[in-house]
C-alpha atoms as a printed R data frame, in Angstrom:
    type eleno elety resid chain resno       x      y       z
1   ATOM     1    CA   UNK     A     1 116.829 24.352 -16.011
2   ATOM     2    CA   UNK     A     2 114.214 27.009 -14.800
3   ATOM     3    CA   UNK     A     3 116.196 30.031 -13.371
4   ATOM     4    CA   UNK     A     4 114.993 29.226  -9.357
5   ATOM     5    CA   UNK     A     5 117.593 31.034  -6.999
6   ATOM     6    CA   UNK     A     6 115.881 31.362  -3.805
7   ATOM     7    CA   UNK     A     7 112.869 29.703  -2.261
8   ATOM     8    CA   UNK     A     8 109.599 32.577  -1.844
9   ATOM     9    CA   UNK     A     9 106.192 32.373  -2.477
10  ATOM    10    CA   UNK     A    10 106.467 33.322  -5.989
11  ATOM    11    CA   UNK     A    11 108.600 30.519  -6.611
12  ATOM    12    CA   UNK     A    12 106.860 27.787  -4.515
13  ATOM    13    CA   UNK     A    13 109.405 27.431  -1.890
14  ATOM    14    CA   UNK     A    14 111.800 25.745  -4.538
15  ATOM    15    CA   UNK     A    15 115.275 27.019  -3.622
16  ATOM    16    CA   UNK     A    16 118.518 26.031  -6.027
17  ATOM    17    CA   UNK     A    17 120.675 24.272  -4.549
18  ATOM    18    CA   UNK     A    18 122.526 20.968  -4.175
19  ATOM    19    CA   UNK     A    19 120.112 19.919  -1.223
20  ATOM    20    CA   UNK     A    20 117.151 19.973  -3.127
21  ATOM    21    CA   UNK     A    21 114.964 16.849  -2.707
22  ATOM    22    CA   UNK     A    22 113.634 14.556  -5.057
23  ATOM    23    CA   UNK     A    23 110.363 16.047  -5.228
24  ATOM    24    CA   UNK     A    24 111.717 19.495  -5.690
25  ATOM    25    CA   UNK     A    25 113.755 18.226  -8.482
26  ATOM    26    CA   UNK     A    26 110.810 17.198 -10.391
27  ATOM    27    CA   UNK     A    27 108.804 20.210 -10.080
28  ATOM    28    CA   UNK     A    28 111.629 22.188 -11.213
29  ATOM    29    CA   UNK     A    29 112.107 19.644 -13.953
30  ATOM    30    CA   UNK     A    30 108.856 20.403 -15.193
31  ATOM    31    CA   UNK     A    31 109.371 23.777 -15.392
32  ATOM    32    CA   UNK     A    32 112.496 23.405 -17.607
33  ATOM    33    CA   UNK     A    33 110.436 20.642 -20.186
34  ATOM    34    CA   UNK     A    34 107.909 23.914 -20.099
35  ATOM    35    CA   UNK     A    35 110.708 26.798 -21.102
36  ATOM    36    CA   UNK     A    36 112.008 24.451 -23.526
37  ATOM    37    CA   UNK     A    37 108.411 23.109 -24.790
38  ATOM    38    CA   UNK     A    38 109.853 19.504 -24.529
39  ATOM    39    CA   UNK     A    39 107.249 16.433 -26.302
40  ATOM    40    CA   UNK     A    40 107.359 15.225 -23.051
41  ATOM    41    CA   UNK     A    41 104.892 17.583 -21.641
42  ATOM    42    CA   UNK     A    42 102.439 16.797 -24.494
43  ATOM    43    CA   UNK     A    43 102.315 13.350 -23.303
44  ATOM    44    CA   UNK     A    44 101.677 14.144 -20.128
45  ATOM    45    CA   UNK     A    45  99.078 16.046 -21.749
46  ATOM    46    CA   UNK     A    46  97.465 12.262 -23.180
47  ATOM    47    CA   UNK     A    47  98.912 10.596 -20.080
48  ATOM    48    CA   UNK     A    48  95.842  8.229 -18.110
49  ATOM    49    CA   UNK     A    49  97.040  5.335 -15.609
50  ATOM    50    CA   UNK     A    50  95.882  2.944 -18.142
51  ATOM    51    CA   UNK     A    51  97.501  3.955 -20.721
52  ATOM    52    CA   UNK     A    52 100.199  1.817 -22.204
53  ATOM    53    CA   UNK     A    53 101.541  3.532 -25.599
54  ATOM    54    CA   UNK     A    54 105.328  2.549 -25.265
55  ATOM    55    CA   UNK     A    55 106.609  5.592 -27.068
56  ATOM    56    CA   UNK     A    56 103.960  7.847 -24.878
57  ATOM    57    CA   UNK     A    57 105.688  5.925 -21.760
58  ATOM    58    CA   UNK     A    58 109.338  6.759 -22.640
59  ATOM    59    CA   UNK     A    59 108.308 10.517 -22.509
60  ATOM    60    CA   UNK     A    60 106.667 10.298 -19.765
61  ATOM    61    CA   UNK     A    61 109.348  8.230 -17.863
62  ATOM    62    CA   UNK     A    62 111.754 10.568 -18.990
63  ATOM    63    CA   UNK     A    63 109.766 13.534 -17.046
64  ATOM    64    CA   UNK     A    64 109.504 11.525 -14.088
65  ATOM    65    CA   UNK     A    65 113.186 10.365 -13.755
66  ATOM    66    CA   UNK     A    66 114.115  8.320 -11.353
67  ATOM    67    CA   UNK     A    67 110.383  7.439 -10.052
68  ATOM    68    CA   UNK     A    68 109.735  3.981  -9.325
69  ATOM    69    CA   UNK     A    69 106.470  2.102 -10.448
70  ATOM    70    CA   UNK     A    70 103.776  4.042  -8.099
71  ATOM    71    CA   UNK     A    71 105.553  7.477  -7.969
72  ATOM    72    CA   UNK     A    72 105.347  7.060 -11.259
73  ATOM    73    CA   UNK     A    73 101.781  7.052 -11.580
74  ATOM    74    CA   UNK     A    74 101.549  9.845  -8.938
75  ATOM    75    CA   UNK     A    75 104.207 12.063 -10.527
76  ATOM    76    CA   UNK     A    76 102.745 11.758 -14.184
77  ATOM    77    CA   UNK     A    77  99.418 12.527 -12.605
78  ATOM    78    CA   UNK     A    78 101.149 16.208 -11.071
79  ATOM    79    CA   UNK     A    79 103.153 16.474 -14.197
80  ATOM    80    CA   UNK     A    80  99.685 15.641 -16.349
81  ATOM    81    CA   UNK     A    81  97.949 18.901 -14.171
82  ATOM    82    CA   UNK     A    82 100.939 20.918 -14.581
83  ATOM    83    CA   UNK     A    83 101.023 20.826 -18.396
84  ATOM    84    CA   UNK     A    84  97.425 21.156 -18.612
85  ATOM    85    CA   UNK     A    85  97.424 24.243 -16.053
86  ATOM    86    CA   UNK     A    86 100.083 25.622 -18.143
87  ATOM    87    CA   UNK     A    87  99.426 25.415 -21.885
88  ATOM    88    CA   UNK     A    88  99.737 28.556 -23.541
89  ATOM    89    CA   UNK     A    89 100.905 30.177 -20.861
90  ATOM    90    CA   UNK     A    90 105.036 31.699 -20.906
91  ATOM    91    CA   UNK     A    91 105.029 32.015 -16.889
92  ATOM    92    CA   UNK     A    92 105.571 29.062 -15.272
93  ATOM    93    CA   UNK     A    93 103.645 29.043 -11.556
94  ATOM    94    CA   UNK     A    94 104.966 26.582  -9.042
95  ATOM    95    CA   UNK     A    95 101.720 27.859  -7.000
96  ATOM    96    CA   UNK     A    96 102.031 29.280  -3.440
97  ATOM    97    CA   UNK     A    97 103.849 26.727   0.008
98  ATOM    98    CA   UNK     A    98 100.615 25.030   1.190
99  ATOM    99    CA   UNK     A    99  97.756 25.591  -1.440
100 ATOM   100    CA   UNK     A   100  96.493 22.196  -1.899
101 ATOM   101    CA   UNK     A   101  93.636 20.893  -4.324
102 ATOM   102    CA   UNK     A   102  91.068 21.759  -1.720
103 ATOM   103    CA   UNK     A   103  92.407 25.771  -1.478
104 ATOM   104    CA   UNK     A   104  92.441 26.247  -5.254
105 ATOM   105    CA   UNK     A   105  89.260 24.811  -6.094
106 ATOM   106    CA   UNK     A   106  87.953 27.789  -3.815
107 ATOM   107    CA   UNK     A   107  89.103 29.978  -6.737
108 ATOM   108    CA   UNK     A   108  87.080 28.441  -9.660
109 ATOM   109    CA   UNK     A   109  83.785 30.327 -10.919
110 ATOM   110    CA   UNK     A   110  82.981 33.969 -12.147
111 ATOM   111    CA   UNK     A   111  81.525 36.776 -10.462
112 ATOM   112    CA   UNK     A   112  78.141 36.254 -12.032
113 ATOM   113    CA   UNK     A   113  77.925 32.003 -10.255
114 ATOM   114    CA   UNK     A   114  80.093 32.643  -8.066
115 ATOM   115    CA   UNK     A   115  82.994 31.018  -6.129
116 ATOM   116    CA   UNK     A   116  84.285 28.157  -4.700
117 ATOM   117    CA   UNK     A   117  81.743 26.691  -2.527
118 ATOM   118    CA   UNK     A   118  79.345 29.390  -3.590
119 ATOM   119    CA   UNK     A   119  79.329 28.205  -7.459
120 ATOM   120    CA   UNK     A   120  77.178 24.900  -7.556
121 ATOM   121    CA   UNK     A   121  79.369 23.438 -10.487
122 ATOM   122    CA   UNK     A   122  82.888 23.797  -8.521
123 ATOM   123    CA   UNK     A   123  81.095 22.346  -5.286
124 ATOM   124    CA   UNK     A   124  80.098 19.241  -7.310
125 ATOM   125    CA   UNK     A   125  83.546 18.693  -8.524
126 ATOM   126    CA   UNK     A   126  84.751 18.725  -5.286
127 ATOM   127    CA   UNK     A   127  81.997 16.308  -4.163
128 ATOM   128    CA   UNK     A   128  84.098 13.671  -6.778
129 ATOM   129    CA   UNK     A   129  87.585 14.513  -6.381
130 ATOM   130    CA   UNK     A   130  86.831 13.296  -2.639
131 ATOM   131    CA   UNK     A   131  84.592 10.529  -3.617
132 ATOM   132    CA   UNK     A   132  86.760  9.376  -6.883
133 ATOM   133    CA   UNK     A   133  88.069  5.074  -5.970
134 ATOM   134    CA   UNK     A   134  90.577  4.913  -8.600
135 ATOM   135    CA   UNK     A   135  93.559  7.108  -9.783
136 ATOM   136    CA   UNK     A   136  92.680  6.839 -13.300
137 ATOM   137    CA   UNK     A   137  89.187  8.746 -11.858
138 ATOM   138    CA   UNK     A   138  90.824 11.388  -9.769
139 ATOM   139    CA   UNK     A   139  93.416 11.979 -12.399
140 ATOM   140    CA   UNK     A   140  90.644 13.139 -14.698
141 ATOM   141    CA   UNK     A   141  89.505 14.999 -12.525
142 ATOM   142    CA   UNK     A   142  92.603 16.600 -11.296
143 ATOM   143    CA   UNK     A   143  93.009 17.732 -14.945
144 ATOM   144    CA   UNK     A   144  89.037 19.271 -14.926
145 ATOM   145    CA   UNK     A   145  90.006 21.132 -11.864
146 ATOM   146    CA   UNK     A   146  93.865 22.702 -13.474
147 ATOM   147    CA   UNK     A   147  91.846 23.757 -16.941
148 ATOM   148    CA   UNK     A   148  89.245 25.582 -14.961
149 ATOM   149    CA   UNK     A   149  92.105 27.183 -13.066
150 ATOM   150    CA   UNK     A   150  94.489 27.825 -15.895
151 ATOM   151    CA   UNK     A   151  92.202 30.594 -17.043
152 ATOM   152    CA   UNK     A   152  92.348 33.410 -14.146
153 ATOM   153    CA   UNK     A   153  93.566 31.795 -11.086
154 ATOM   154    CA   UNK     A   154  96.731 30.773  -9.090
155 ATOM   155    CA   UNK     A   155  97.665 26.974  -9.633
156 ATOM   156    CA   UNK     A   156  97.906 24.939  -6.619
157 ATOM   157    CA   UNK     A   157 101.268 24.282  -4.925
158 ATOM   158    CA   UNK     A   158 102.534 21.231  -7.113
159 ATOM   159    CA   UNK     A   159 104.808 19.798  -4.941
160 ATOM   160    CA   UNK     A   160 102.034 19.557  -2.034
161 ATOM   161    CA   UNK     A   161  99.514 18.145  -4.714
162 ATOM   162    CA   UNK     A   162 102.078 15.205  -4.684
163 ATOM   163    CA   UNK     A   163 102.261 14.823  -1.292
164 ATOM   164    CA   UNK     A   164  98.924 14.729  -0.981
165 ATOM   165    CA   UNK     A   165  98.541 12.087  -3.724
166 ATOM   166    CA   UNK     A   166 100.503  9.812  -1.938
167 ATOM   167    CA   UNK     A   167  98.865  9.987   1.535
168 ATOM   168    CA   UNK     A   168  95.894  9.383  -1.022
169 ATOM   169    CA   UNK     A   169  97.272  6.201  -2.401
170 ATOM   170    CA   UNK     A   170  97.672  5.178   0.545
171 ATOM   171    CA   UNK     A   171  94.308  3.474   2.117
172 ATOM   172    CA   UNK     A   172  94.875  4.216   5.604
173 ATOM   173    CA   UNK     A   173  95.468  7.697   5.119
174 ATOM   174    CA   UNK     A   174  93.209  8.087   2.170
175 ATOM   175    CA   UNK     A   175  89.700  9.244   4.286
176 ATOM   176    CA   UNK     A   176  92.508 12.053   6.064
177 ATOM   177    CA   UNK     A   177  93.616 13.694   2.625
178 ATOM   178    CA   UNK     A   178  90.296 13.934   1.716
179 ATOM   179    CA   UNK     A   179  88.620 15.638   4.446
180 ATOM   180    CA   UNK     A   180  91.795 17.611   4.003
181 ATOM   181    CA   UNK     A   181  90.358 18.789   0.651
182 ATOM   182    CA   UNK     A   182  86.636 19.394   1.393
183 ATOM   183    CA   UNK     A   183  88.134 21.197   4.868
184 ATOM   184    CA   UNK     A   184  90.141 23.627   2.675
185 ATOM   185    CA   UNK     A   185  87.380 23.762   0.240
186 ATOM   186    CA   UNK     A   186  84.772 25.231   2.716
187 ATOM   187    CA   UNK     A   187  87.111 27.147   5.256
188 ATOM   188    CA   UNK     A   188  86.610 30.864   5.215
189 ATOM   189    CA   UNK     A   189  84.314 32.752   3.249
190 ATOM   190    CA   UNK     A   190  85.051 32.312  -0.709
191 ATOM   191    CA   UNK     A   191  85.746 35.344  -2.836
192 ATOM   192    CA   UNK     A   192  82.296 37.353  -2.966
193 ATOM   193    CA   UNK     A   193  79.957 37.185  -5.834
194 ATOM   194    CA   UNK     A   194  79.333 40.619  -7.843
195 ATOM   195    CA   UNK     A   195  76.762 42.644  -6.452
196 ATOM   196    CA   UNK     A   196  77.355 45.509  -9.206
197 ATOM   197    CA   UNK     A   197  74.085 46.375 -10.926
198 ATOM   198    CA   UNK     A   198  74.534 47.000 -14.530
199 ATOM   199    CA   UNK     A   199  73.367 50.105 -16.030
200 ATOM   200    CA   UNK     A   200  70.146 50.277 -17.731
C-alpha cells in the first residue's frame, strides 16, 4: 500500500491508520494499484457507466472493493479520473483538503489563452460539467477536465470529488453541488495571463 503516514496537504489529508474510513481506503487503494501499475487501473482507464465487459467489471470491482451498486458507479468514475490524471506520471497526487472540480478547473489554460474563467475553452467545459443529466455525460467529462490537468497542474482533492459526486447523484442536492462548482470556478481572480512581450 502507498507509504501515507500522516495526514498534510501533500498527502490529501489521508492519515494511516486503523480509523481510516471507507472513502480514505479507496483513495489510498488507488494509489497502491498506481505504484504497482495493477490492470485494474487500465480499466478504469475504458471504464463508462454503460459499459458491461464482464472481465473489464471484475477489475474494476476489484478497485472499488466493497462498493455497493451506486458507489460503484461513483467510485469507478473517481478511480476512472485518477488513472487518467495520473498516466505516466511516478508521483501519485491525492490533490490538496478541499479542491473540488470547480477549484481545479481554475487551473486549466496557458499563459498565452489564459486561465480558468479567463480561457474561453475551460469556461465552456465548465458550462457542461454543471449542465451534464447523466453520469455516463459528466463522467466524460470528468475525464476531459483530469487530462487537461494531468499536464502542469495540481489534481483535485479525490476524496472530495466523491463526495461531491454523491450529493450530485442525488436530485435534491444536485442544483447545490453544482453551483458549488461554477462558485469555485469564478471566485477570486484566476492566475494572470502573460503580459511579457517577446523580443523582436
Amino acid at each position: 500500500m502507498s507509504p501515507i503516514t500522516s495526514p498534510s496537504p501533500a498527502d490529501g489529508g489521508l492519515a494511516d491508520t486503523p480509523e481510516r474510513t471507507p472513502d480514505e481506503a479507496f483513495i489510498v487503494r488507488l494509489g497502491a494499484l498506481h505504484h504497482s501499475r495493477d490492470r485494474a487501473l487500465s480499466a478504469l482507464l475504458r471504464w463508462t457507466p454503460d459499459n458491461q465487459d464482464p472481465q473489464q467489471l471484475v477489475d474494476v470491482a476489484r478497485a472499488t472493493e466493497g462498493a455497493d451498486l451506486t458507489d460503484y458507479d461513483l467510485r469507478a468514475t473517481v478511480g476512472r479520473g485518477f488513472a487518467t490524471y495520473h498516466s505516466g506520471k511516478s508521483r501519485i497526487d491525492y490533490g490538496y483538503p478541499g479542491t473540488n472540480l470547480g477549484t481545479a478547473l481554475r487551473r486549466i489554460g496557458s499563459s498565452s489563452q489564459g486561465y480558468g474563467p479567463r480561457n474561453p475553452a475551460t469556461a465552456r467545459l465548465l458550462q457542461q460539467i454543471v449542465t451534464a443529466e447523466t453520469l455516463t455525460d459528466l463522467t466524460t467529462l470528468i475525464n476531459t477536465a483530469c487530462k487537461q490537468l494531468k499536464s502542469d497542474a495540481p489534481a483535485p482533492h479525490w476524496l472530495t470529488l466523491l463526495t461531491d459526486l454523491r450529493d450530485w447523484q442525488d436530485p435534491a442536492r444536485r442544483h447545490a453541488i453544482r453551483l458549488r462548482w461554477a462558485q469555485a470556478f469564478y471566485t477570486n481572480p484566476p492566475k494572470k495571463t502573460s503580459t511579457k512581450k517577446k523580443a523582436h
